[in-house]
Amino acid sequence: MEMNRRILTSLVVALLGFSGAPGLRANDMIPAPPQSHPILFRNATIHPVSGPDLARSDLLIDKGRIVRIGAGLETPAGAEVIDVTGKHIYPGLIAADSSIGLQEIGAVRATTDLAEPGDLNPNARAETSVNPDSELIPVTRSNGILVALSVPQTSGGLIAGTSALIELDGWTWEQMTVLAPVGLHIFWPGCVIENDPRYPKTPEDQRKDLREKLHILDEAFASARAYAAAKLAARPDFKTDVRWESMIPVIEGKVPIIVHANEIKQIESAVDFATREKLTMILSGGADAWRVTDLLKKNHIPVIVSSTFEIPLRRQDGFDMAFSNPAKLAAAGVAFCIAASGSDAEAPHLRNLPYQAGMAAAHGLAREEALKSITLYPAQILGVGDRLGSLESGKDATLIITSGDPIEATTNVEVAYIEGRKIDLTNRQTRLHEKYMEKYRQLQGGK
């Protein structure tokens, strides 16, 4: 997955019309430098997420990590002290499914690097195509989302490639990458659609297509296992194949498969496949996950719920099917987190992630669980729970300072830090706001 960055930048500048407007230049966000001195935040309400809230407490960060949390902390030599009385400190939010960095303008093919052609692309790596200069990144992080899983897509294929967890600030994709690969993404074939004259293929033809797709998937994993065995045996005729090479960590259980499936039959088929192949599996999508909680819990399969802003899958389903899905998973004891839909159309709207959690909270999910579903839980599911997702000593100083609860639409994210680096929260939308505020001030005679 590769892209000519000059062409991309030129297209974005031309299409958005920023090149001639002072203060509205495209790609002018300068990444923050590394933390150079200790910073002590005083008198905030701190929400560790992993423990009870701490009123009127202090938080000390240094060298990109959280040093201590508590009341009345001693000020270290050379520390910057910031009074945040009346404010709230939360861990940075994590988007567990997105196309951020891989998509800019959906209608312009040259600005989109989401997918490779063909059914099988296990060697495609999302991180190498991430565009650090994307205008969507500053917009997203301005609402508190500081870390996101960048996921390759597929157009009718099966294995899309591996995803990367990235910080939403940095000069290069190497600097932005927190963890890669996170998982090998498999887009499970759809179910057979019966008695629908609008669908062009007959049910029998659909079954034939489904059998062929699943056969291709079985053959791919069989080939990867044979390749791994040949490599281990050091056969003289052994030749490197980048597709099967990239699957060795998956079949060894070091990297999970992340299966995108929504309907109950898809989920059951995917779980059966993962069990048969002895693979570690994460379910993404999971619209029907609440219907198969026993199966998911038995096989220790966590769910990335994508998303709560969806309409019901079926005419007979309740209107709140997507809204209440997380609450039902929580009640059943299934590990889960909440994400956006992850589609290419969702990339410009990833900033709305906290409101996805808010919707779940409004439909039965405890507010504490709703907050964890976009902080601690995605960190644990994606394999970075030791670094991100909560405010604890030793973890990354990736945090936000807000006016209130981030899942409330009325809350403002006022300051953000990624590994102790203070992040610029201005973006294309704030610049346009300032531009037109100035217009109306001029129209009113400068008042």
CSV table of C-alpha atoms in Angstrom, one decimal:
chain,number,residue,atom,x,y,z
A,1,MET,CA,0.0,0.0,0.0
A,2,GLU,CA,1.9,3.0,-1.2
A,3,MET,CA,1.0,6.6,-2.3
A,4,ASN,CA,2.7,9.5,-4.0
A,5,ARG,CA,2.6,12.1,-1.2
A,6,ARG,CA,3.3,15.0,-3.4
A,7,ILE,CA,0.3,14.2,-5.6
A,8,LEU,CA,-1.8,13.8,-2.5
A,9,THR,CA,-0.8,17.1,-1.0
A,10,SER,CA,-1.2,19.0,-4.2
A,11,LEU,CA,-4.7,17.6,-4.7
A,12,VAL,CA,-5.8,18.4,-1.2
A,13,VAL,CA,-4.5,21.9,-1.5
A,14,ALA,CA,-6.2,22.4,-4.8
A,15,LEU,CA,-9.5,20.8,-3.8
A,16,LEU,CA,-9.8,22.6,-0.4
A,17,GLY,CA,-8.7,25.9,-1.8
A,18,PHE,CA,-6.3,26.7,1.1
A,19,SER,CA,-3.1,27.6,-0.8
A,20,GLY,CA,-3.9,31.3,-1.1
A,21,ALA,CA,-5.6,32.0,2.2
A,22,PRO,CA,-3.3,33.1,5.1
A,23,GLY,CA,-3.9,30.9,8.1
A,24,LEU,CA,-5.9,28.4,6.1
A,25,ARG,CA,-3.0,26.5,4.4
A,26,ALA,CA,-3.5,22.8,4.1
A,27,ASN,CA,-1.2,20.5,6.1
A,28,ASP,CA,0.2,23.3,8.3
A,29,MET,CA,-0.1,21.5,11.6
A,30,ILE,CA,3.3,21.2,13.1
A,31,PRO,CA,3.8,18.0,15.2
A,32,ALA,CA,4.7,18.6,18.8
A,33,PRO,CA,8.3,18.2,20.0
A,34,PRO,CA,9.1,15.6,22.7
A,35,GLN,CA,8.4,16.5,26.3
A,36,SER,CA,11.4,18.5,27.6
A,37,HIS,CA,10.5,19.1,31.2
A,38,PRO,CA,8.2,17.7,34.0
A,39,ILE,CA,4.7,19.0,34.0
A,40,LEU,CA,2.5,19.1,37.1
A,41,PHE,CA,-1.3,19.5,36.7
A,42,ARG,CA,-2.8,20.8,39.9
A,43,ASN,CA,-6.3,20.6,41.4
A,44,ALA,CA,-8.1,18.7,38.6
A,45,THR,CA,-10.8,16.1,38.9
A,46,ILE,CA,-8.8,13.1,37.6
A,47,HIS,CA,-10.6,10.2,36.0
A,48,PRO,CA,-8.1,7.3,36.0
A,49,VAL,CA,-10.9,5.0,34.5
A,50,SER,CA,-9.2,2.0,36.0
A,51,GLY,CA,-10.1,3.2,39.5
A,52,PRO,CA,-12.3,5.7,41.3
A,53,ASP,CA,-12.3,9.4,40.4
A,54,LEU,CA,-10.0,11.7,42.3
A,55,ALA,CA,-11.3,15.1,43.2
A,56,ARG,CA,-8.9,18.1,43.6
A,57,SER,CA,-5.9,16.0,42.8
A,58,ASP,CA,-2.6,16.5,40.9
A,59,LEU,CA,-1.0,14.6,38.1
A,60,LEU,CA,2.8,14.7,37.3
A,61,ILE,CA,4.1,13.7,33.9
A,62,ASP,CA,7.7,13.5,32.7
A,63,LYS,CA,9.6,12.0,29.7
A,64,GLY,CA,6.2,11.1,28.1
A,65,ARG,CA,5.0,9.0,31.0
A,66,ILE,CA,2.8,9.5,34.0
A,67,VAL,CA,4.9,9.7,37.1
A,68,ARG,CA,2.5,10.1,40.0
A,69,ILE,CA,-1.1,10.9,40.7
A,70,GLY,CA,-2.4,12.2,44.1
A,71,ALA,CA,-3.3,15.2,46.2
A,72,GLY,CA,-0.7,17.8,47.1
A,73,LEU,CA,2.2,16.4,45.0
A,74,GLU,CA,5.6,17.9,45.5
A,75,THR,CA,6.8,20.1,42.6
A,76,PRO,CA,10.0,18.6,41.0
A,77,ALA,CA,12.8,20.9,40.1
A,78,GLY,CA,12.3,22.6,36.7
A,79,ALA,CA,8.7,21.5,36.5
A,80,GLU,CA,6.0,23.5,34.8
A,81,VAL,CA,3.0,23.9,37.1
A,82,ILE,CA,-0.4,24.2,35.4
A,83,ASP,CA,-3.5,25.0,37.5
A,84,VAL,CA,-6.5,23.2,36.1
A,85,THR,CA,-8.9,23.9,38.9
A,86,GLY,CA,-12.5,23.0,37.8
A,87,LYS,CA,-11.3,20.9,34.9
A,88,HIS,CA,-11.3,17.2,34.3
A,89,ILE,CA,-8.4,15.0,33.2
A,90,TYR,CA,-9.2,11.8,31.2
A,91,PRO,CA,-7.0,9.3,29.3
A,92,GLY,CA,-7.0,10.0,25.5
A,93,LEU,CA,-9.8,8.3,23.7
A,94,ILE,CA,-9.1,5.4,21.4
A,95,ALA,CA,-10.8,4.6,18.1
A,96,ALA,CA,-10.6,0.8,17.6
A,97,ASP,CA,-11.8,0.8,14.0
A,98,SER,CA,-11.1,3.5,11.4
A,99,SER,CA,-9.6,4.4,8.0
A,100,ILE,CA,-7.9,7.5,9.5
A,101,GLY,CA,-4.7,8.3,7.6
A,102,LEU,CA,-5.7,6.1,4.6
A,103,GLN,CA,-8.5,8.2,3.3
A,104,GLU,CA,-8.8,11.9,2.6
A,105,ILE,CA,-11.4,12.8,0.0
A,106,GLY,CA,-13.6,9.9,-0.9
A,107,ALA,CA,-14.5,11.2,-4.4
A,108,VAL,CA,-10.8,11.6,-5.3
A,109,ARG,CA,-9.2,8.2,-5.9
A,110,ALA,CA,-5.6,9.6,-5.6
A,111,THR,CA,-6.3,10.6,-2.0
A,112,THR,CA,-7.5,7.2,-1.0
A,113,ASP,CA,-5.2,4.2,-0.2
A,114,LEU,CA,-7.5,1.9,1.6
A,115,ALA,CA,-7.4,-1.4,-0.2
A,116,GLU,CA,-5.4,-3.6,-2.6
A,117,PRO,CA,-7.1,-5.6,-5.4
A,118,GLY,CA,-7.8,-9.3,-5.1
A,119,ASP,CA,-9.1,-11.7,-2.4
A,120,LEU,CA,-5.9,-12.2,-0.5
A,121,ASN,CA,-3.6,-9.4,0.7
A,122,PRO,CA,-2.2,-10.5,4.1
A,123,ASN,CA,1.0,-8.7,3.3
A,124,ALA,CA,-0.7,-5.2,3.0
A,125,ARG,CA,0.4,-3.1,6.0
A,126,ALA,CA,-1.8,-0.1,6.9
A,127,GLU,CA,1.0,1.8,8.7
A,128,THR,CA,3.1,2.3,5.5
A,129,SER,CA,0.2,4.1,3.8
A,130,VAL,CA,-0.7,6.4,6.7
A,131,ASN,CA,-0.6,10.1,5.6
A,132,PRO,CA,0.7,12.2,8.6
A,133,ASP,CA,-0.5,15.4,6.9
A,134,SER,CA,-4.1,14.3,6.6
A,135,GLU,CA,-6.5,17.2,7.4
A,136,LEU,CA,-8.8,14.6,9.1
A,137,ILE,CA,-6.3,13.9,11.8
A,138,PRO,CA,-6.4,17.3,13.5
A,139,VAL,CA,-10.2,17.3,13.2
A,140,THR,CA,-10.4,13.9,14.9
A,141,ARG,CA,-8.0,14.6,17.8
A,142,SER,CA,-9.7,17.9,18.6
A,143,ASN,CA,-12.5,15.9,20.2
A,144,GLY,CA,-10.2,13.9,22.3
A,145,ILE,CA,-9.5,10.9,20.1
A,146,LEU,CA,-5.7,10.7,20.3
A,147,VAL,CA,-5.1,7.1,19.2
A,148,ALA,CA,-6.7,5.1,16.4
A,149,LEU,CA,-6.6,1.8,14.7
A,150,SER,CA,-6.0,2.3,11.0
A,151,VAL,CA,-7.6,-0.6,9.2
A,152,PRO,CA,-7.1,-1.7,5.6
A,153,GLN,CA,-10.2,-2.4,3.6
A,154,THR,CA,-11.1,-4.7,0.8
A,155,SER,CA,-13.5,-4.5,-2.2
A,156,GLY,CA,-15.2,-7.8,-2.2
A,157,GLY,CA,-12.1,-9.7,-1.0
A,158,LEU,CA,-11.4,-11.7,2.1
A,159,ILE,CA,-8.0,-10.9,3.7
A,160,ALA,CA,-7.4,-7.1,3.6
A,161,GLY,CA,-4.0,-7.0,5.5
A,162,THR,CA,-2.8,-5.9,8.9
A,163,SER,CA,-3.9,-2.9,10.9
A,164,ALA,CA,-1.7,-0.4,12.8
A,165,LEU,CA,-2.5,1.5,16.0
A,166,ILE,CA,-1.3,5.1,15.5
A,167,GLU,CA,-1.0,8.2,17.6
A,168,LEU,CA,-2.7,11.2,15.9
A,169,ASP,CA,0.4,13.4,15.8
A,170,GLY,CA,3.8,12.9,14.2
A,171,TRP,CA,6.1,13.7,11.4
A,172,THR,CA,6.1,10.2,9.8
A,173,TRP,CA,4.2,7.0,10.0
A,174,GLU,CA,7.1,5.4,11.8
A,175,GLN,CA,6.9,8.0,14.6
A,176,MET,CA,3.1,7.7,14.8
A,177,THR,CA,2.9,3.9,15.0
A,178,VAL,CA,2.2,2.6,18.5
A,179,LEU,CA,1.8,-1.0,17.5
A,180,ALA,CA,1.9,-2.9,14.2
A,181,PRO,CA,0.7,-5.3,13.2
A,182,VAL,CA,-2.3,-5.3,15.5
A,183,GLY,CA,-4.3,-7.9,13.7
A,184,LEU,CA,-4.9,-9.5,10.3
A,185,HIS,CA,-8.3,-8.3,9.0
A,186,ILE,CA,-10.7,-10.8,7.4
A,187,PHE,CA,-13.9,-9.6,5.9
A,188,TRP,CA,-16.3,-12.5,6.3
A,189,PRO,CA,-18.4,-13.4,3.3
A,190,GLY,CA,-22.1,-12.3,3.5
A,191,CYS,CA,-25.0,-14.5,4.2
A,192,VAL,CA,-27.4,-15.9,1.6
A,193,ILE,CA,-30.3,-13.5,1.0
A,194,GLU,CA,-33.6,-15.4,0.4
A,195,ASN,CA,-36.8,-14.2,-1.3
A,196,ASP,CA,-35.5,-10.8,-2.2
A,197,PRO,CA,-36.3,-9.9,-5.9
A,198,ARG,CA,-34.0,-6.8,-5.6
A,199,TYR,CA,-30.9,-9.1,-5.2
A,200,PRO,CA,-29.5,-10.1,-8.6
A,201,LYS,CA,-28.3,-13.6,-7.7
A,202,THR,CA,-30.4,-16.6,-6.8
A,203,PRO,CA,-30.0,-18.2,-3.4
A,204,GLU,CA,-28.3,-21.2,-5.0
A,205,ASP,CA,-25.8,-19.0,-6.8
A,206,GLN,CA,-25.1,-17.1,-3.5
A,207,ARG,CA,-24.4,-20.4,-1.8
A,208,LYS,CA,-22.0,-21.4,-4.5
A,209,ASP,CA,-20.2,-18.0,-4.1
A,210,LEU,CA,-20.1,-18.4,-0.4
A,211,ARG,CA,-18.6,-21.9,-0.6
A,212,GLU,CA,-16.0,-20.7,-3.0
A,213,LYS,CA,-15.0,-17.8,-0.8
A,214,LEU,CA,-14.7,-20.0,2.3
A,215,HIS,CA,-12.7,-22.5,0.3
A,216,ILE,CA,-10.2,-19.8,-0.8
A,217,LEU,CA,-9.9,-18.8,2.9
A,218,ASP,CA,-9.2,-22.4,4.0
A,219,GLU,CA,-6.7,-22.8,1.2
A,220,ALA,CA,-4.9,-19.6,2.2
A,221,PHE,CA,-4.3,-20.7,5.8
A,222,ALA,CA,-3.3,-24.2,4.6
A,223,SER,CA,-0.8,-22.6,2.3
A,224,ALA,CA,0.5,-20.4,5.1
A,225,ARG,CA,1.0,-23.4,7.4
A,226,ALA,CA,2.8,-25.3,4.7
A,227,TYR,CA,5.0,-22.3,4.0
A,228,ALA,CA,5.9,-22.0,7.7
A,229,ALA,CA,6.7,-25.7,7.9
A,230,ALA,CA,8.9,-25.4,4.8
A,231,LYS,CA,10.7,-22.4,6.2
A,232,LEU,CA,11.3,-24.1,9.5
A,233,ALA,CA,12.7,-27.2,7.7
A,234,ALA,CA,15.1,-24.9,5.7
A,235,ARG,CA,14.3,-26.8,2.5
A,236,PRO,CA,16.9,-26.0,-0.3
A,237,ASP,CA,14.1,-25.1,-2.7
A,238,PHE,CA,12.5,-22.7,-0.2
A,239,LYS,CA,11.5,-19.3,-1.7
A,240,THR,CA,10.2,-16.3,0.3
A,241,ASP,CA,6.5,-15.4,-0.4
A,242,VAL,CA,5.6,-12.2,1.3
A,243,ARG,CA,1.9,-13.2,1.6
A,244,TRP,CA,2.5,-16.3,3.6
A,245,GLU,CA,5.5,-14.8,5.4
A,246,SER,CA,3.1,-12.1,6.9
A,247,MET,CA,0.7,-14.8,8.1
A,248,ILE,CA,3.3,-16.7,10.2
A,249,PRO,CA,2.7,-14.6,13.4
A,250,VAL,CA,-1.0,-15.2,12.9
A,251,ILE,CA,-0.9,-19.0,12.7
A,252,GLU,CA,1.6,-19.0,15.6
A,253,GLY,CA,-1.0,-17.1,17.7
A,254,LYS,CA,1.1,-14.0,18.2
A,255,VAL,CA,-1.2,-11.8,16.1
A,256,PRO,CA,-5.0,-12.2,16.2
A,257,ILE,CA,-7.4,-12.3,13.3
A,258,ILE,CA,-9.9,-9.4,13.4
A,259,VAL,CA,-13.0,-10.7,11.6
A,260,HIS,CA,-15.5,-8.2,10.3
A,261,ALA,CA,-18.9,-9.8,10.5
A,262,ASN,CA,-22.3,-8.6,11.6
A,263,GLU,CA,-25.0,-11.2,11.1
A,264,ILE,CA,-25.4,-14.2,13.4
A,265,LYS,CA,-24.6,-16.8,10.7
A,266,GLN,CA,-21.4,-14.9,9.8
A,267,ILE,CA,-20.3,-14.7,13.4
A,268,GLU,CA,-21.0,-18.4,14.0
A,269,SER,CA,-19.1,-19.4,10.9
A,270,ALA,CA,-16.1,-17.2,11.7
A,271,VAL,CA,-15.9,-18.5,15.3
A,272,ASP,CA,-16.0,-22.1,14.0
A,273,PHE,CA,-13.2,-21.3,11.5
A,274,ALA,CA,-11.0,-19.6,14.2
A,275,THR,CA,-11.6,-22.6,16.6
A,276,ARG,CA,-10.8,-25.1,13.9
A,277,GLU,CA,-7.6,-23.2,12.8
A,278,LYS,CA,-6.6,-22.5,16.5
A,279,LEU,CA,-6.5,-18.8,15.9
A,280,THR,CA,-6.9,-15.9,18.3
A,281,MET,CA,-9.9,-14.0,17.1
A,282,ILE,CA,-11.4,-10.5,17.7
A,283,LEU,CA,-14.9,-9.8,16.2
A,284,SER,CA,-15.4,-6.4,14.6
A,285,GLY,CA,-18.8,-5.1,13.7
A,286,GLY,CA,-20.9,-7.5,15.7
A,287,ALA,CA,-24.4,-6.1,15.1
A,288,ASP,CA,-25.7,-9.6,16.1
A,289,ALA,CA,-23.1,-10.2,18.8
A,290,TRP,CA,-25.8,-9.8,21.6
A,291,ARG,CA,-27.5,-12.8,20.1
A,292,VAL,CA,-24.5,-15.2,20.5
A,293,THR,CA,-23.0,-14.0,23.8
A,294,ASP,CA,-22.6,-17.6,25.1
A,295,LEU,CA,-20.6,-18.5,22.0
A,296,LEU,CA,-18.4,-15.5,22.3
A,297,LYS,CA,-17.8,-15.8,26.0
A,298,LYS,CA,-17.0,-19.6,25.7
A,299,ASN,CA,-14.4,-18.9,23.1
A,300,HIS,CA,-13.0,-15.7,24.8
A,301,ILE,CA,-13.7,-13.6,21.8
A,302,PRO,CA,-13.9,-9.8,22.4
A,303,VAL,CA,-16.1,-7.6,20.3
A,304,ILE,CA,-15.3,-4.2,18.6
A,305,VAL,CA,-18.8,-2.9,18.3
A,306,SER,CA,-19.0,-0.8,15.1
A,307,SER,CA,-21.1,1.3,15.7
A,308,THR,CA,-24.0,2.4,17.8
A,309,PHE,CA,-25.2,4.8,15.2
A,310,GLU,CA,-26.7,2.1,12.9
A,311,ILE,CA,-30.2,1.2,11.9
A,312,PRO,CA,-31.5,-2.3,12.7
A,313,LEU,CA,-30.3,-5.2,10.5
A,314,ARG,CA,-33.8,-6.6,10.0
A,315,ARG,CA,-37.3,-5.1,9.6
A,316,GLN,CA,-38.5,-7.0,12.7
A,317,ASP,CA,-35.6,-5.9,15.0
A,318,GLY,CA,-36.2,-3.3,17.6
A,319,PHE,CA,-35.2,0.3,16.8
A,320,ASP,CA,-32.7,0.3,19.6
A,321,MET,CA,-30.8,-2.9,18.4
A,322,ALA,CA,-27.5,-1.1,17.8
A,323,PHE,CA,-28.0,1.3,20.7
A,324,SER,CA,-28.4,-1.4,23.3
A,325,ASN,CA,-25.9,-3.9,21.9
A,326,PRO,CA,-23.0,-2.9,24.2
A,327,ALA,CA,-25.2,-3.0,27.3
A,328,LYS,CA,-26.3,-6.6,26.4
A,329,LEU,CA,-22.7,-7.6,25.9
A,330,ALA,CA,-21.6,-6.1,29.2
A,331,ALA,CA,-24.5,-7.8,31.0
A,332,ALA,CA,-23.4,-11.2,29.5
A,333,GLY,CA,-19.8,-10.7,30.5
A,334,VAL,CA,-18.4,-10.4,27.0
A,335,ALA,CA,-15.3,-8.2,26.5
A,336,PHE,CA,-16.1,-5.4,24.2
A,337,CYS,CA,-15.3,-1.8,23.1
A,338,ILE,CA,-17.1,0.7,21.0
A,339,ALA,CA,-15.8,2.1,17.7
A,340,ALA,CA,-17.1,3.9,14.7
A,341,SER,CA,-18.1,1.9,11.7
A,342,GLY,CA,-14.6,1.9,10.2
A,343,SER,CA,-15.9,2.5,6.7
A,344,ASP,CA,-14.3,5.0,4.3
A,345,ALA,CA,-17.4,7.2,4.7
A,346,GLU,CA,-16.8,7.4,8.4
A,347,ALA,CA,-13.3,8.8,8.3
A,348,PRO,CA,-14.4,12.5,8.4
A,349,HIS,CA,-16.7,11.8,11.3
A,350,LEU,CA,-14.4,9.8,13.6
A,351,ARG,CA,-14.5,12.8,16.0
A,352,ASN,CA,-18.0,11.6,17.0
A,353,LEU,CA,-16.7,8.5,18.7
A,354,PRO,CA,-17.5,9.7,22.3
A,355,TYR,CA,-21.1,10.2,21.3
A,356,GLN,CA,-21.3,6.6,20.1
A,357,ALA,CA,-20.4,5.7,23.7
A,358,GLY,CA,-22.9,8.2,24.9
A,359,MET,CA,-25.7,6.6,22.8
A,360,ALA,CA,-24.9,3.3,24.5
A,361,ALA,CA,-25.0,4.9,27.9
A,362,ALA,CA,-28.4,6.3,27.1
A,363,HIS,CA,-29.6,2.7,26.3
A,364,GLY,CA,-28.6,0.7,29.3
A,365,LEU,CA,-24.8,0.8,29.5
A,366,ALA,CA,-23.4,2.1,32.8
A,367,ARG,CA,-21.7,5.5,32.2
A,368,GLU,CA,-18.5,4.1,33.7
A,369,GLU,CA,-18.6,1.3,31.2
A,370,ALA,CA,-19.3,3.7,28.4
A,371,LEU,CA,-16.2,5.6,29.2
A,372,LYS,CA,-14.1,2.4,29.5
A,373,SER,CA,-15.5,1.3,26.1
A,374,ILE,CA,-13.5,4.1,24.3
A,375,THR,CA,-10.4,4.1,26.6
A,376,LEU,CA,-9.4,1.1,28.7
A,377,TYR,CA,-11.3,-1.6,26.9
A,378,PRO,CA,-10.0,-0.9,23.3
A,379,ALA,CA,-6.4,-0.6,24.7
A,380,GLN,CA,-6.8,-4.0,26.3
A,381,ILE,CA,-8.4,-5.6,23.3
A,382,LEU,CA,-5.8,-4.2,20.9
A,383,GLY,CA,-2.9,-5.3,23.1
A,384,VAL,CA,-1.7,-2.0,24.5
A,385,GLY,CA,-3.4,-2.0,27.9
A,386,ASP,CA,0.0,-1.7,29.6
A,387,ARG,CA,0.6,1.7,27.9
A,388,LEU,CA,-2.8,3.3,27.1
A,389,GLY,CA,-6.4,3.6,28.2
A,390,SER,CA,-6.1,4.7,31.8
A,391,LEU,CA,-4.3,7.2,33.9
A,392,GLU,CA,-1.8,5.2,36.0
A,393,SER,CA,1.9,5.6,37.0
A,394,GLY,CA,4.2,4.3,34.3
A,395,LYS,CA,1.7,4.6,31.4
A,396,ASP,CA,1.9,7.0,28.5
A,397,ALA,CA,1.1,10.5,29.3
A,398,THR,CA,-1.6,10.5,26.6
A,399,LEU,CA,-4.5,12.5,28.1
A,400,ILE,CA,-7.1,15.2,27.6
A,401,ILE,CA,-8.2,18.1,29.8
A,402,THR,CA,-11.9,18.8,29.4
A,403,SER,CA,-14.7,21.0,30.7
A,404,GLY,CA,-16.7,17.9,31.6
A,405,ASP,CA,-17.6,14.3,30.6
A,406,PRO,CA,-16.3,13.6,27.1
A,407,ILE,CA,-19.3,11.5,26.1
A,408,GLU,CA,-21.5,14.5,26.5
A,409,ALA,CA,-21.9,16.7,23.4
A,410,THR,CA,-21.7,19.9,25.5
A,411,THR,CA,-18.2,19.1,26.8
A,412,ASN,CA,-15.1,20.8,25.3
A,413,VAL,CA,-11.7,19.2,25.0
A,414,GLU,CA,-9.5,22.1,25.9
A,415,VAL,CA,-6.0,20.6,26.0
A,416,ALA,CA,-4.5,17.3,24.8
A,417,TYR,CA,-1.1,15.6,25.3
A,418,ILE,CA,0.3,12.6,23.5
A,419,GLU,CA,3.2,11.0,25.3
A,420,GLY,CA,3.7,14.3,27.2
A,421,ARG,CA,3.7,16.4,24.0
A,422,LYS,CA,1.2,19.2,24.0
A,423,ILE,CA,-0.9,18.8,20.8
A,424,ASP,CA,-2.2,21.7,18.7
A,425,LEU,CA,-6.0,21.3,18.7
A,426,THR,CA,-6.7,23.8,15.9
A,427,ASN,CA,-7.8,22.3,12.6
A,428,ARG,CA,-9.5,23.1,9.3
A,429,GLN,CA,-12.9,23.5,11.0
A,430,THR,CA,-11.6,25.8,13.7
A,431,ARG,CA,-9.8,27.9,11.2
A,432,LEU,CA,-12.9,28.2,9.1
A,433,HIS,CA,-14.8,29.2,12.2
A,434,GLU,CA,-12.3,32.0,12.9
A,435,LYS,CA,-12.4,33.1,9.3
A,436,TYR,CA,-16.1,33.6,9.3
A,437,MET,CA,-16.3,35.1,12.8
A,438,GLU,CA,-13.9,37.7,11.4
A,439,LYS,CA,-16.2,38.2,8.4
A,440,TYR,CA,-19.1,39.1,10.6
A,441,ARG,CA,-17.0,41.3,12.8
A,442,GLN,CA,-16.0,43.3,9.8
A,443,LEU,CA,-19.7,43.4,8.6
A,444,GLN,CA,-20.6,44.9,12.0
A,445,GLY,CA,-17.9,47.5,11.8
A,446,GLY,CA,-15.2,45.7,13.7
A,447,LYS,CA,-17.3,45.3,16.9
